[in-house]
PDB file as gemmi writes it, atoms N, CA and C in Angstrom:
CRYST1    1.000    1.000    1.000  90.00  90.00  90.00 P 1                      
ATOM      1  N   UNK A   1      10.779  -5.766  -2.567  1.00  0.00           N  
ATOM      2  CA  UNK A   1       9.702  -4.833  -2.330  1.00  0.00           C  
ATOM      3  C   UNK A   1      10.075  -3.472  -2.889  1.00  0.00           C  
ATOM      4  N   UNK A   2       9.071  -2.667  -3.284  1.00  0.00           N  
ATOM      5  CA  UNK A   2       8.785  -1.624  -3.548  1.00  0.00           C  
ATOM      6  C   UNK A   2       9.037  -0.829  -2.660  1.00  0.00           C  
ATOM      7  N   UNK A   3      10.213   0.706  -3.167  1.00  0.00           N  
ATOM      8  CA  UNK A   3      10.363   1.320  -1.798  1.00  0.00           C  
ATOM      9  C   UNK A   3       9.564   3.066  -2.924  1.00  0.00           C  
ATOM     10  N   UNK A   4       9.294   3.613  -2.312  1.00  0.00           N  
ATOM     11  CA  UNK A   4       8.538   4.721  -2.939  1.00  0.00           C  
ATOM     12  C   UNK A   4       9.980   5.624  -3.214  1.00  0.00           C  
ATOM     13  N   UNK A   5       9.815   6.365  -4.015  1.00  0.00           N  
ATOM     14  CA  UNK A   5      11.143   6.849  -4.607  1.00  0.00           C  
ATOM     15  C   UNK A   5      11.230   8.161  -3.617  1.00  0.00           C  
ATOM     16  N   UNK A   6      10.258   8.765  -3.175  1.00  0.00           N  
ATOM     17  CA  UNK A   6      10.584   9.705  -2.457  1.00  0.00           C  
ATOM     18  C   UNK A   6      10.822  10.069  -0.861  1.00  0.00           C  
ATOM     19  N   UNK A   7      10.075   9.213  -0.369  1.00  0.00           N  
ATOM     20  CA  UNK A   7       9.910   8.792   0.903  1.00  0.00           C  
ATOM     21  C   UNK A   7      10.597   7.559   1.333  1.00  0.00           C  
ATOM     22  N   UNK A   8      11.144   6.869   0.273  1.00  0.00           N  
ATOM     23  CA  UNK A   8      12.156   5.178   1.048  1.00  0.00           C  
ATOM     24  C   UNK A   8      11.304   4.223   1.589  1.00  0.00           C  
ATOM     25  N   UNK A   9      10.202   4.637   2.162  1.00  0.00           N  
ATOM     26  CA  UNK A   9       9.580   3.481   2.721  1.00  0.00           C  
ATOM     27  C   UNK A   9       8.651   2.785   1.608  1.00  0.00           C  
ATOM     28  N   UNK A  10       8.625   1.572   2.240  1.00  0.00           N  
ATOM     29  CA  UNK A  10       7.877   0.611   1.295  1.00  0.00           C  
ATOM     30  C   UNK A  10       6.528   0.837   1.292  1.00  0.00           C  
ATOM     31  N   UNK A  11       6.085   0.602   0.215  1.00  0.00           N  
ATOM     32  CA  UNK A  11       4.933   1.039  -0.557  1.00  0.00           C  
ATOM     33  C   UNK A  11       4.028  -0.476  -0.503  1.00  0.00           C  
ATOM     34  N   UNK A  12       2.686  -0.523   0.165  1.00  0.00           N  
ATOM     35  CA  UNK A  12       1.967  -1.582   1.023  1.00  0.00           C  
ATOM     36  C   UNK A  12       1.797  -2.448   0.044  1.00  0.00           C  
ATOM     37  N   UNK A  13       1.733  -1.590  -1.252  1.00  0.00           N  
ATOM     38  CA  UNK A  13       0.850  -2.558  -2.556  1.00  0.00           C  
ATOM     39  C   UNK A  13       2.026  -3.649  -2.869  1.00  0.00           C  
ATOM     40  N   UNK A  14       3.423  -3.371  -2.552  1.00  0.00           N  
ATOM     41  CA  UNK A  14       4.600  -4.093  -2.883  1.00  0.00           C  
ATOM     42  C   UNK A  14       4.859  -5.271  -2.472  1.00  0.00           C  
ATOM     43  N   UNK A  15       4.651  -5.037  -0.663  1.00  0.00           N  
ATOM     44  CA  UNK A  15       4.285  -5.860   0.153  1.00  0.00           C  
ATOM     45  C   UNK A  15       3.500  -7.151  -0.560  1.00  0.00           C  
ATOM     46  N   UNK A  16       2.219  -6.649  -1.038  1.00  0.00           N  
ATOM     47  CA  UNK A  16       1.443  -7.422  -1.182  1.00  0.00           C  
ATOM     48  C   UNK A  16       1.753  -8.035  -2.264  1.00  0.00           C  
ATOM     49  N   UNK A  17       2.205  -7.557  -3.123  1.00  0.00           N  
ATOM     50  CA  UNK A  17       2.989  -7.664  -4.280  1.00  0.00           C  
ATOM     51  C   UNK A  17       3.526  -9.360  -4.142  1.00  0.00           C  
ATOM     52  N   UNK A  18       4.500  -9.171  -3.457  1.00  0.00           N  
ATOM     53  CA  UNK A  18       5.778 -10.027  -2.845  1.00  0.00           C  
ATOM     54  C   UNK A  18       4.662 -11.619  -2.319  1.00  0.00           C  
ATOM     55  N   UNK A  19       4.227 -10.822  -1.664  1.00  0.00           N  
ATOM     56  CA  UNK A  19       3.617 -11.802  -0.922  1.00  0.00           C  
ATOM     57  C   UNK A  19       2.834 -12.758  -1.526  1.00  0.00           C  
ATOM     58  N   UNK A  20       2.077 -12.331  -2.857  1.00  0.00           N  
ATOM     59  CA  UNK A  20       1.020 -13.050  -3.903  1.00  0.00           C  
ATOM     60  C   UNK A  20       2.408 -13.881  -5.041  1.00  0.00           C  
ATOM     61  N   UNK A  21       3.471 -13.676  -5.074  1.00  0.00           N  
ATOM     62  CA  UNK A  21       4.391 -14.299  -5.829  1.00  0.00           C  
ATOM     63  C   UNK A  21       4.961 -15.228  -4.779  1.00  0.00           C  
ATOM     64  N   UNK A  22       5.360 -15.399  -3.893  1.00  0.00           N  
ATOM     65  CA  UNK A  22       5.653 -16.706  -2.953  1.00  0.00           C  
ATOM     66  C   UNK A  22       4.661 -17.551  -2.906  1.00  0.00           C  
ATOM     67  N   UNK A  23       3.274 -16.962  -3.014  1.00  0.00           N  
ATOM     68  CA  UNK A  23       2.291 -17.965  -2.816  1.00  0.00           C  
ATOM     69  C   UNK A  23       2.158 -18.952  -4.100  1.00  0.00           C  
ATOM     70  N   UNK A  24       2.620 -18.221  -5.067  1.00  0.00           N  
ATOM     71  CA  UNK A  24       2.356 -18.362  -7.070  1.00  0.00           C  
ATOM     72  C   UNK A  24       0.881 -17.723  -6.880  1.00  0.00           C  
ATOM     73  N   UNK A  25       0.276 -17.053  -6.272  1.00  0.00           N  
ATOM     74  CA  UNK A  25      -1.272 -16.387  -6.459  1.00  0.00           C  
ATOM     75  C   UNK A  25      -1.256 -15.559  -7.500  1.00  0.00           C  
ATOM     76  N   UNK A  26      -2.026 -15.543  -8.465  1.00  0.00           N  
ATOM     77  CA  UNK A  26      -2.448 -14.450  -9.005  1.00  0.00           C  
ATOM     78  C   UNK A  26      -4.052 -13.326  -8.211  1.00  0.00           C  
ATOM     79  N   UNK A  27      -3.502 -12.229  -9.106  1.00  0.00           N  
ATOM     80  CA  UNK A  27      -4.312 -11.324  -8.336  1.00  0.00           C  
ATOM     81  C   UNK A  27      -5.710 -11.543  -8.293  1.00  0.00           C  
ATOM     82  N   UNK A  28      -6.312 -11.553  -9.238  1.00  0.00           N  
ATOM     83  CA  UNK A  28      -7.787 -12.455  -9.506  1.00  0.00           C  
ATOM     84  C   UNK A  28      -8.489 -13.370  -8.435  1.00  0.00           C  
ATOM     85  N   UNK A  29      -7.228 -14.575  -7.878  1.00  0.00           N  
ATOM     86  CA  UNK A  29      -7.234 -15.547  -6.715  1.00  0.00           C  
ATOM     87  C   UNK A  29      -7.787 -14.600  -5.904  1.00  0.00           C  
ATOM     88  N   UNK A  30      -6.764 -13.597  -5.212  1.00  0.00           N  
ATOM     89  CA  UNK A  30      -6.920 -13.080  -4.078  1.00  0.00           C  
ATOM     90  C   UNK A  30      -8.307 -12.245  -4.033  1.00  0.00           C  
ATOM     91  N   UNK A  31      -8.792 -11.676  -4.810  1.00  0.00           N  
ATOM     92  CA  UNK A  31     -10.147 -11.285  -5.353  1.00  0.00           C  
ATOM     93  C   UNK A  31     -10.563 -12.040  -4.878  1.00  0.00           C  
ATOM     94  N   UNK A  32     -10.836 -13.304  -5.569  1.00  0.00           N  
ATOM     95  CA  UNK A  32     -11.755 -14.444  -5.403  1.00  0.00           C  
ATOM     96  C   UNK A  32     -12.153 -14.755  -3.497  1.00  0.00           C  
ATOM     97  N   UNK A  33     -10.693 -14.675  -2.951  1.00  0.00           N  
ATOM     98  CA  UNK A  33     -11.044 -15.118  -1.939  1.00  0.00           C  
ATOM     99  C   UNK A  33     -11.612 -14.409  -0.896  1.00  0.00           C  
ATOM    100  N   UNK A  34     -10.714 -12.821  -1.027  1.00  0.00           N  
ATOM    101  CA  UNK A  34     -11.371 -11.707  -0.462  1.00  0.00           C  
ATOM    102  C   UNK A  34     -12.413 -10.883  -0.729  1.00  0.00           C  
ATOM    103  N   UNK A  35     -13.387 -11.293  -1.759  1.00  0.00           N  
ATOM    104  CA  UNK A  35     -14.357 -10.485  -2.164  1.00  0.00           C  
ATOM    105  C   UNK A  35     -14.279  -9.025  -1.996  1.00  0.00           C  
ATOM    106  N   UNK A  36     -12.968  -8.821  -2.686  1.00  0.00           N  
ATOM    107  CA  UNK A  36     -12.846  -7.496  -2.842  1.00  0.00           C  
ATOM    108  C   UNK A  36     -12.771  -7.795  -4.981  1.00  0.00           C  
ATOM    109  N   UNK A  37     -13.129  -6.709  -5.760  1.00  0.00           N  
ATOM    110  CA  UNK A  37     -13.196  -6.559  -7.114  1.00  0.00           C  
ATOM    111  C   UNK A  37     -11.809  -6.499  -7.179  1.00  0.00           C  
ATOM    112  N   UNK A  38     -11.315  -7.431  -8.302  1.00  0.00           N  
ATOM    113  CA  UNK A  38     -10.033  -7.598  -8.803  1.00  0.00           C  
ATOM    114  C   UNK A  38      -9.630  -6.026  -9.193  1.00  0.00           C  
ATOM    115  N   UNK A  39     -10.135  -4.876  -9.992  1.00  0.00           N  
ATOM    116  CA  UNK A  39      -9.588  -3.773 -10.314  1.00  0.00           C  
ATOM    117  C   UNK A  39      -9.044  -2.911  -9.010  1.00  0.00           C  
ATOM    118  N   UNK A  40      -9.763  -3.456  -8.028  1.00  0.00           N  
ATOM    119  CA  UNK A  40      -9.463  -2.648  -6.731  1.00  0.00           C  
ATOM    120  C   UNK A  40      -8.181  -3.582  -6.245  1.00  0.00           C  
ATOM    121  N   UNK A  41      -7.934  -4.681  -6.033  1.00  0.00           N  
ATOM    122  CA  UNK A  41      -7.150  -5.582  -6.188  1.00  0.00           C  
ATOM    123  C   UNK A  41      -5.299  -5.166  -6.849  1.00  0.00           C  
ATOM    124  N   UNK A  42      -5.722  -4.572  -8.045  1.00  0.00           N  
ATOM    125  CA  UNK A  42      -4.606  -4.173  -8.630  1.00  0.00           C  
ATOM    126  C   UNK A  42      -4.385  -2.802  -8.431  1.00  0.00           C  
ATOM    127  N   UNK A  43      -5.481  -2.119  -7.935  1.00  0.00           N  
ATOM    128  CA  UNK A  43      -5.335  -0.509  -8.233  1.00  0.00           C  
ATOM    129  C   UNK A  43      -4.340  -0.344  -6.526  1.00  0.00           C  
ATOM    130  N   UNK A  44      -4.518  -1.156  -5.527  1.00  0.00           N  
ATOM    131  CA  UNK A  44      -4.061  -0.988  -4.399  1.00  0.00           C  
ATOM    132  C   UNK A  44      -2.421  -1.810  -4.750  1.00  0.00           C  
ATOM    133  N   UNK A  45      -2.198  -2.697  -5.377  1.00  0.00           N  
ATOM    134  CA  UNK A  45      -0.885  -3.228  -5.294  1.00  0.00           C  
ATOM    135  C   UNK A  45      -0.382  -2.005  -6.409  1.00  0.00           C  
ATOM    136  N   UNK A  46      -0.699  -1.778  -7.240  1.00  0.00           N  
ATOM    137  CA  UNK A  46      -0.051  -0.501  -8.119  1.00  0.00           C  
ATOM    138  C   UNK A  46       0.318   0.828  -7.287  1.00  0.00           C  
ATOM    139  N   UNK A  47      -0.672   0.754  -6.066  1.00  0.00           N  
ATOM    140  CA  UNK A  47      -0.367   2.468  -5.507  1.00  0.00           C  
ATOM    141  C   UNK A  47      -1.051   3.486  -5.892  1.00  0.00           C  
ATOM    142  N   UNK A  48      -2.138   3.035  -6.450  1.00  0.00           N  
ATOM    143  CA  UNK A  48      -2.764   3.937  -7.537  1.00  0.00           C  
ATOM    144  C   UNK A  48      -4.244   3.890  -6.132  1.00  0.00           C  
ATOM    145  N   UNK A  49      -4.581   3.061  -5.203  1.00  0.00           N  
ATOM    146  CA  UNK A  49      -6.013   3.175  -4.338  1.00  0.00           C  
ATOM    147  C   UNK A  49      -5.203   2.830  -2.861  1.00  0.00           C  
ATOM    148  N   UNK A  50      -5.670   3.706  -1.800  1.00  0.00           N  
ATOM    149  CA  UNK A  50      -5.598   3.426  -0.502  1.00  0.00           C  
ATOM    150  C   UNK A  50      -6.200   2.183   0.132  1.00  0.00           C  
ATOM    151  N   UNK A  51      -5.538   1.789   1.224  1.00  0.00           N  
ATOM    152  CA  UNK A  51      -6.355   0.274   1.600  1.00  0.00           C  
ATOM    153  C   UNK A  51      -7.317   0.929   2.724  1.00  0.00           C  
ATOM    154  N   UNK A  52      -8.512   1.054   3.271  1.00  0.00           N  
ATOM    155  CA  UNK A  52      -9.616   0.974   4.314  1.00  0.00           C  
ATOM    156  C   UNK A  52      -9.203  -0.407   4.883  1.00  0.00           C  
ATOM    157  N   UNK A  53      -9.281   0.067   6.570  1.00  0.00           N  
ATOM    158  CA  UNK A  53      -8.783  -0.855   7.979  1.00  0.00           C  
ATOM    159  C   UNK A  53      -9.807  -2.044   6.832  1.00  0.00           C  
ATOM    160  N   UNK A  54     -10.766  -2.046   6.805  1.00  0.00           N  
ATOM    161  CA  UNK A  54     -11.613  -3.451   5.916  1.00  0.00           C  
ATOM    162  C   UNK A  54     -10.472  -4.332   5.142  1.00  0.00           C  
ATOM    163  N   UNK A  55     -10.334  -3.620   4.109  1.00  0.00           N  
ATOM    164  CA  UNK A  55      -9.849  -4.279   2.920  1.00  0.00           C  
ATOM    165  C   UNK A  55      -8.339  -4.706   3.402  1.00  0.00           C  
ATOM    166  N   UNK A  56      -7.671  -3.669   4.344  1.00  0.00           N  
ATOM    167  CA  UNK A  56      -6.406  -4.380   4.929  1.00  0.00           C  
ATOM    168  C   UNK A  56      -6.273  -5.708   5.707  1.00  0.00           C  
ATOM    169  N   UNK A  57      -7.487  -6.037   6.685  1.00  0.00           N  
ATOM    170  CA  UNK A  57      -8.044  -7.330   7.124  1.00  0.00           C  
ATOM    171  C   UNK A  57      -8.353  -8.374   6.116  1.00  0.00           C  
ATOM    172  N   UNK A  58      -8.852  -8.270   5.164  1.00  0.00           N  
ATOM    173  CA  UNK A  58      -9.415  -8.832   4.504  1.00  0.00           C  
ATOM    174  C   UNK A  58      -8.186  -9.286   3.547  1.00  0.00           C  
ATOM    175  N   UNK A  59      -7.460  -8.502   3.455  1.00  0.00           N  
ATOM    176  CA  UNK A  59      -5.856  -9.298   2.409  1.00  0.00           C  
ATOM    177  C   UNK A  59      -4.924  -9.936   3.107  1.00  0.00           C  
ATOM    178  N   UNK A  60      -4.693  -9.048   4.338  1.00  0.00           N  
ATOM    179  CA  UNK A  60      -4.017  -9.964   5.442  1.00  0.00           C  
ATOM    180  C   UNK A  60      -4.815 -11.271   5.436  1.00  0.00           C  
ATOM    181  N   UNK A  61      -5.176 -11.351   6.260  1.00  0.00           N  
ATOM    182  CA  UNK A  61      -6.191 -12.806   6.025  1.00  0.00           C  
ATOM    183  C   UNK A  61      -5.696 -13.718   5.671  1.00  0.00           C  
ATOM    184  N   UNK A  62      -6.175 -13.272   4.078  1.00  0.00           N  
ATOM    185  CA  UNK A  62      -6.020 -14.251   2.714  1.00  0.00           C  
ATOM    186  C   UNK A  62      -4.493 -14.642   2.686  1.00  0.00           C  
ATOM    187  N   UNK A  63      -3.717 -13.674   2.851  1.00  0.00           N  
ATOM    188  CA  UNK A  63      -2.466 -13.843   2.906  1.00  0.00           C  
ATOM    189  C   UNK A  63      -1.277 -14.523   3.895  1.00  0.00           C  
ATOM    190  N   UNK A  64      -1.950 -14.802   5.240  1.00  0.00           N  
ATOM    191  CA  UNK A  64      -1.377 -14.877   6.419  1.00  0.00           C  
ATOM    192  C   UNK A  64      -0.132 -13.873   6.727  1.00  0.00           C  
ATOM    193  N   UNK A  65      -1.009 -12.770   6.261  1.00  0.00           N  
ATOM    194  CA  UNK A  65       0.122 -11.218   7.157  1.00  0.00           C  
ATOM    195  C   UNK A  65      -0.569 -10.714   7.890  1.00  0.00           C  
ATOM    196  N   UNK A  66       0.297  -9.671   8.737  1.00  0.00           N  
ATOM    197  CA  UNK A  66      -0.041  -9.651  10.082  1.00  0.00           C  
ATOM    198  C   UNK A  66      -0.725  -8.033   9.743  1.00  0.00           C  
ATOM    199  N   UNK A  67      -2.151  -7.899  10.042  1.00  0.00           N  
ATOM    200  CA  UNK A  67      -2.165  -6.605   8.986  1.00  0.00           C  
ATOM    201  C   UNK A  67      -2.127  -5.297   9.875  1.00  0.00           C  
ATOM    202  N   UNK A  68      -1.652  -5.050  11.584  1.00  0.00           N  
ATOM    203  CA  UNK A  68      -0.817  -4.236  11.782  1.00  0.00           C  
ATOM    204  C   UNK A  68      -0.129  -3.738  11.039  1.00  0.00           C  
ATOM    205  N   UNK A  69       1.010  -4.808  10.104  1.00  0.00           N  
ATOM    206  CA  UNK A  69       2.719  -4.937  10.162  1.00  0.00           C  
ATOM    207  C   UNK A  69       2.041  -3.811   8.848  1.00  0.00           C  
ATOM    208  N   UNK A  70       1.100  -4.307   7.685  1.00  0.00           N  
ATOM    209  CA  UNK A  70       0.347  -3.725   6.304  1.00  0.00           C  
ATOM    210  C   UNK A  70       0.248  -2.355   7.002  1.00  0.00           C  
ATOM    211  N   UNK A  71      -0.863  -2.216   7.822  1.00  0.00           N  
ATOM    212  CA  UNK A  71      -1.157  -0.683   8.101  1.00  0.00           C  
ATOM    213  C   UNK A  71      -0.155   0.249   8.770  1.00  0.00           C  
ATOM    214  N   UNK A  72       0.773  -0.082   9.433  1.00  0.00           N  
ATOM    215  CA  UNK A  72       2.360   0.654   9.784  1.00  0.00           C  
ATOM    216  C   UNK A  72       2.246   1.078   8.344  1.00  0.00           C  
ATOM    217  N   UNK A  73       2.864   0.102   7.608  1.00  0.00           N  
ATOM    218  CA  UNK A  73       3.585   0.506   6.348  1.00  0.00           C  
ATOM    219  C   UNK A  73       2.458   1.221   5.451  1.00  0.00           C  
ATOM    220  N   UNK A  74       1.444   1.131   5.878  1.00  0.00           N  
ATOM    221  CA  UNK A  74       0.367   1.952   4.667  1.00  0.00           C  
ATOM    222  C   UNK A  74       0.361   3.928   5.093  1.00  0.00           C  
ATOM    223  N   UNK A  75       0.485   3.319   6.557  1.00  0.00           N  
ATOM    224  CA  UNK A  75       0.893   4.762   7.723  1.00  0.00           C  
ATOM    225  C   UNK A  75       1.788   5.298   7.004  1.00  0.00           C  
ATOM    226  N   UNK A  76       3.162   4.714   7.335  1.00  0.00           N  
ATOM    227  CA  UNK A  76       4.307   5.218   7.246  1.00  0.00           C  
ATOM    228  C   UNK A  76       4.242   5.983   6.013  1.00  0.00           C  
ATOM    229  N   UNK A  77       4.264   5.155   4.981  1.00  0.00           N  
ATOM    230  CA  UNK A  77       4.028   5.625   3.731  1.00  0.00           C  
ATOM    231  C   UNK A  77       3.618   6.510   2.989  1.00  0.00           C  
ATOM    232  N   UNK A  78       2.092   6.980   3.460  1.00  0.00           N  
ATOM    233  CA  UNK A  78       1.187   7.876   3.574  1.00  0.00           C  
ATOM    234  C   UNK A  78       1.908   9.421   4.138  1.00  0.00           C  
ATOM    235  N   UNK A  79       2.240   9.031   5.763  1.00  0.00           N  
ATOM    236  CA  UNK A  79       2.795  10.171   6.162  1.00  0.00           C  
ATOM    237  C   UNK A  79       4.120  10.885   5.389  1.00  0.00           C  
ATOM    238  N   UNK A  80       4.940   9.758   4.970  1.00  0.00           N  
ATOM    239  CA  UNK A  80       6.359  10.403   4.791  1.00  0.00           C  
ATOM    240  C   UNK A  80       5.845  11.112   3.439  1.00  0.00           C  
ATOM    241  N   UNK A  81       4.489  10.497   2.293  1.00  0.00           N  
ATOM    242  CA  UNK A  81       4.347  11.112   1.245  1.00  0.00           C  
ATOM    243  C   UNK A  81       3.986  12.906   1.048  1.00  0.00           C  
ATOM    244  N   UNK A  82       3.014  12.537   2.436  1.00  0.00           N  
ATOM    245  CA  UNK A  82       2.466  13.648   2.422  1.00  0.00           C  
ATOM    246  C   UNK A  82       3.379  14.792   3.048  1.00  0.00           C  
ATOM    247  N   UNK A  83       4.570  14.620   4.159  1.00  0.00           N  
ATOM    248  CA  UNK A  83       5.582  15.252   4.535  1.00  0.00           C  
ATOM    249  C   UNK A  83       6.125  15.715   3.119  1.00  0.00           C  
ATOM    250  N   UNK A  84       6.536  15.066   2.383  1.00  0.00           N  
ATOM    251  CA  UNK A  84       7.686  15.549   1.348  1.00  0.00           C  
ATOM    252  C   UNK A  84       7.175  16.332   0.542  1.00  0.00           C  
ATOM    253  N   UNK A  85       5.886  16.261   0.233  1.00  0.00           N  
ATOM    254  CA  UNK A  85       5.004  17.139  -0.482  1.00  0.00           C  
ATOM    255  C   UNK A  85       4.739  18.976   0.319  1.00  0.00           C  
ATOM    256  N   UNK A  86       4.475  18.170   1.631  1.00  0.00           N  
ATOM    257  CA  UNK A  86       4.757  19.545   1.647  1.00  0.00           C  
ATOM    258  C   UNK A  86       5.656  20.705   2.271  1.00  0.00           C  
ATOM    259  N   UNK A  87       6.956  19.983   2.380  1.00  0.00           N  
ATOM    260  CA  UNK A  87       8.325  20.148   2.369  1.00  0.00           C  
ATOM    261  C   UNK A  87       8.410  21.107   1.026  1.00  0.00           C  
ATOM    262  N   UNK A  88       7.998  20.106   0.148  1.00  0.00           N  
ATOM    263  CA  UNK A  88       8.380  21.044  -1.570  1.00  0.00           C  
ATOM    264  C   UNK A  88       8.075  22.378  -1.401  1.00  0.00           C  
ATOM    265  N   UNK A  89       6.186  22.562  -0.627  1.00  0.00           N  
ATOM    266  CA  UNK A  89       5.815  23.835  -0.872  1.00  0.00           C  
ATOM    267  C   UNK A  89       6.526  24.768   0.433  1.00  0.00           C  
ATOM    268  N   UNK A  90       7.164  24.560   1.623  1.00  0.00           N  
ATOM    269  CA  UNK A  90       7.555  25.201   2.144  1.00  0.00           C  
ATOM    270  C   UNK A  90       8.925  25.837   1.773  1.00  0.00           C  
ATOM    271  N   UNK A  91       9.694  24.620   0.869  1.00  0.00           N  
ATOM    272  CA  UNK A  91      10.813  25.704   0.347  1.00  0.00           C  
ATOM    273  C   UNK A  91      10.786  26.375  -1.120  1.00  0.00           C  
ATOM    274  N   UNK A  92       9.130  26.312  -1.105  1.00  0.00           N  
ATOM    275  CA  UNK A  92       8.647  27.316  -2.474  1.00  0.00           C  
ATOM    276  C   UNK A  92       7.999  28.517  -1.658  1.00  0.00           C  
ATOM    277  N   UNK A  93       8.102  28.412  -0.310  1.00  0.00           N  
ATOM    278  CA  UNK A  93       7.335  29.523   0.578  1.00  0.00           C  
ATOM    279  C   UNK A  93       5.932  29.342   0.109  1.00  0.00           C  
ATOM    280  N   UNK A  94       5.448  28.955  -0.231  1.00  0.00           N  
ATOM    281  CA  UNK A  94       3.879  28.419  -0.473  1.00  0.00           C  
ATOM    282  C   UNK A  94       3.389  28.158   0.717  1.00  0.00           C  
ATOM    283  N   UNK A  95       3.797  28.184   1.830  1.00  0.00           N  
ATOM    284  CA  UNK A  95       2.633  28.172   2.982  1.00  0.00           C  
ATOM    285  C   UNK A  95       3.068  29.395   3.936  1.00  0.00           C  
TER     286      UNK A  95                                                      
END                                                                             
């Protein structure tokens, strides 16, 4: 798994990542099954789109993960990003 370079914690899309290669799934599949659009599909395992409580149900699911365990780590993730960010600007005195 994917750990975010700045924050250490794992990054949800990685998770999911991991999880679609044990299965042999390709991403498309999981589309298919979750009627979510494949670009959204990849844009969330890249890190590049946030997951909505929806779309986190909806991959768990498909996946048999527990999508608590997803939204911790989408939490965690989120928070420690947004901490370090603005860590930067406090020892630029920017706030």
């Amino acid at each position: 798994m994917k750990r975010s370079k700045t924050s250490g914690f794992y990054e949800p899309g990685s998770i999911i990542k991991q999880e679609l290669e044990k299965k042999g799934m390709k991403q498309v599949e999981l589309a298919d099954i979750t009627n979510i659009l494949p670009p959204i599909i990849n844009e969330i395992i890249s890190g590049k789109r946030a997951m909505t409580p929806n779309i986190t149900i909806r991959i768990c699911l498909a996946l048999g993960l527990d999508p608590f365990e997803i939204g911790r780590a989408y939490s965690d993730f989120a928070i420690k990003e947004e901490l370090t960010k603005f860590m930067v600007h406090i020892n630029k005195n920017e706030y």
